[in-house]
Amino acid sequence: MLGFFCFLLIALGFAVATAPAVSQGGRAAVVMHVDGVIGPATADYFARSLAKARNGGAAIVVLRLDTPGGLDTSMREMIREIIASPVPVVAYVAPGGARAASAGTYIVYASHVAAMAPGTNLGAATPVEIGGLPELTPQEKSPPEKTKDQAAPAPPTASKMEAKAINDAVAYIRGLAHLRGRNADWAERAVREAASLDARDALAAKVIDFMARDVADVLAQADGRVVTVGGAPVTLHTRGLAIEHIRPDWRHQALATIANPNVALILMMIGIYGLLFEFMNPGALYPGTIGVICLLTGLYALAVLPVNYAGLALILVGIGLMTAEAFAPSFGILGIGGAAAFLLGGMILIDTDAPGFGLSLPLVAGLAAASLAFTLLVLRLALTSRARRIVSGREEMIGCPGVVQDWGDGAGFVFAHGERWRAVSAAPLRPGDRIRTVGIENLTLTVTPEETGDRP
């Protein structure tokens, strides 16, 4: 045991020693990498890395972006971190061919300095959590006249919920534009019309501050700029800074995998059926242990995702109905209803159309089919077992043959089922006669001569 704890301490010390660290000299530029969909794992990685850069005394943080967008909640978490950060943050859309679409556009607008590599683009920031916008006519695509700081009303064809979401997004991005002195009118077009710009046009429209070939070029061009950090102007001194990268670690990778809605649903299913098997076979341990771990992990993933609780309730009801079919056969009504509820719940479980966070319909259908098949298998086994002869317990003694050992006055002892039993009979018997059991009360058998006994 002592050796185990020593090994654990050594391993922990090695992990801490080899973890990426930020220079304590205070003259370093920390580069973070956000590639792919922005979700809970990305927000967690960004917050932890920003705290590490702050505690390490970094001079500036460069957020290297290449994203198609992501969840609104995760995006807002990142923006809150940027606005509250005492370390200036540069949003750098790179490498060539990268994009900062949707949620990425908001992050670019929120950063203290915005830069793009040649051949990149940003925009298309229309919110899609409510399933997208209706197609607008050319007349509706042009917003009505408005003052500089006044948000235009939503198109007349949009529903109230769509108008509410759009106006909220417009106000949010215009607020970020005013905070950083960027083009607020184009930001509104990016939300209302899903407008996009390449790097050169973004620079001309004053959406970004400059174009840069690489991180070193970003630091060189950012040098001498004055930005507002914590409400006070700060002059950047970034030329020649050492560059240190903080890349996503195993924690980020694990959280990104778990926070995938498809993985979360699979984990939840494994957990539910693991617990079900444990309840059916108490003491098996493995199904229950694995089930609890998977169920808690799946529920954690669903807790950080935009879950529609009606969909989750339908999934649980579907699983319950398909399980009930195995214990209370209803000629398929419960099983089919459960499969339908499971499918419907899976289709509406995740309340967003953000890329990378949709449930796979084939996966949901496959899980529903597998659950229904399992239910039908259990039902078939139950029906088959009813037709088989009982081979254990009290009922198994009925019809069991035996031989009289001692007898007198209508009672005696018989040898049946490999054991000596007390027995009674209304028929006259003698030692050596073959008998058959027709009843049992407590530990006394009721027997009859074999030639007159009827096996049930």
PDB file of N, CA and C in Angstrom, residues 9-21 52:
ATOM      1  N   LEU A   9       2.277   9.555  -5.865  1.00  0.00           N
ATOM      2  CA  LEU A   9       2.872  10.870  -5.662  1.00  0.00           C
ATOM      3  C   LEU A   9       3.897  11.189  -6.741  1.00  0.00           C
ATOM      4  N   ILE A  10       4.684  10.191  -7.119  1.00  0.00           N
ATOM      5  CA  ILE A  10       5.676  10.402  -8.173  1.00  0.00           C
ATOM      6  C   ILE A  10       4.996  10.726  -9.492  1.00  0.00           C
ATOM      7  N   ALA A  11       3.922   9.957  -9.819  1.00  0.00           N
ATOM      8  CA  ALA A  11       3.199  10.191 -11.064  1.00  0.00           C
ATOM      9  C   ALA A  11       2.559  11.579 -11.074  1.00  0.00           C
ATOM     10  N   LEU A  12       2.015  11.997  -9.917  1.00  0.00           N
ATOM     11  CA  LEU A  12       1.399  13.320  -9.833  1.00  0.00           C
ATOM     12  C   LEU A  12       2.443  14.419 -10.015  1.00  0.00           C
ATOM     13  N   GLY A  13       3.594  14.237  -9.383  1.00  0.00           N
ATOM     14  CA  GLY A  13       4.665  15.218  -9.542  1.00  0.00           C
ATOM     15  C   GLY A  13       5.162  15.304 -10.963  1.00  0.00           C
ATOM     16  N   PHE A  14       5.227  14.152 -11.636  1.00  0.00           N
ATOM     17  CA  PHE A  14       5.666  14.150 -13.039  1.00  0.00           C
ATOM     18  C   PHE A  14       4.649  14.854 -13.914  1.00  0.00           C
ATOM     19  N   ALA A  15       3.348  14.620 -13.646  1.00  0.00           N
ATOM     20  CA  ALA A  15       2.298  15.260 -14.448  1.00  0.00           C
ATOM     21  C   ALA A  15       2.339  16.777 -14.283  1.00  0.00           C
ATOM     22  N   VAL A  16       2.549  17.238 -13.042  1.00  0.00           N
ATOM     23  CA  VAL A  16       2.619  18.679 -12.799  1.00  0.00           C
ATOM     24  C   VAL A  16       3.856  19.276 -13.465  1.00  0.00           C
ATOM     25  N   ALA A  17       4.967  18.532 -13.387  1.00  0.00           N
ATOM     26  CA  ALA A  17       6.218  19.040 -13.951  1.00  0.00           C
ATOM     27  C   ALA A  17       6.164  19.124 -15.461  1.00  0.00           C
ATOM     28  N   THR A  18       5.423  18.211 -16.087  1.00  0.00           N
ATOM     29  CA  THR A  18       5.367  18.174 -17.550  1.00  0.00           C
ATOM     30  C   THR A  18       4.188  18.932 -18.118  1.00  0.00           C
ATOM     31  N   ALA A  19       3.308  19.487 -17.269  1.00  0.00           N
ATOM     32  CA  ALA A  19       2.153  20.240 -17.762  1.00  0.00           C
ATOM     33  C   ALA A  19       2.626  21.530 -18.411  1.00  0.00           C
ATOM     34  N   PRO A  20       1.936  21.962 -19.467  1.00  0.00           N
ATOM     35  CA  PRO A  20       2.343  23.211 -20.111  1.00  0.00           C
ATOM     36  C   PRO A  20       2.209  24.377 -19.153  1.00  0.00           C
ATOM     37  N   ALA A  21       3.219  25.179 -19.064  1.00  0.00           N
ATOM     38  CA  ALA A  21       3.226  26.305 -18.133  1.00  0.00           C
ATOM     39  C   ALA A  21       3.507  27.593 -18.884  1.00  0.00           C
ATOM     40  N   LYS A  52      -4.543  30.514 -16.557  1.00  0.00           N
ATOM     41  CA  LYS A  52      -3.136  30.138 -16.494  1.00  0.00           C
ATOM     42  C   LYS A  52      -2.257  31.246 -17.057  1.00  0.00           C
TER      43      LYS A  52
END
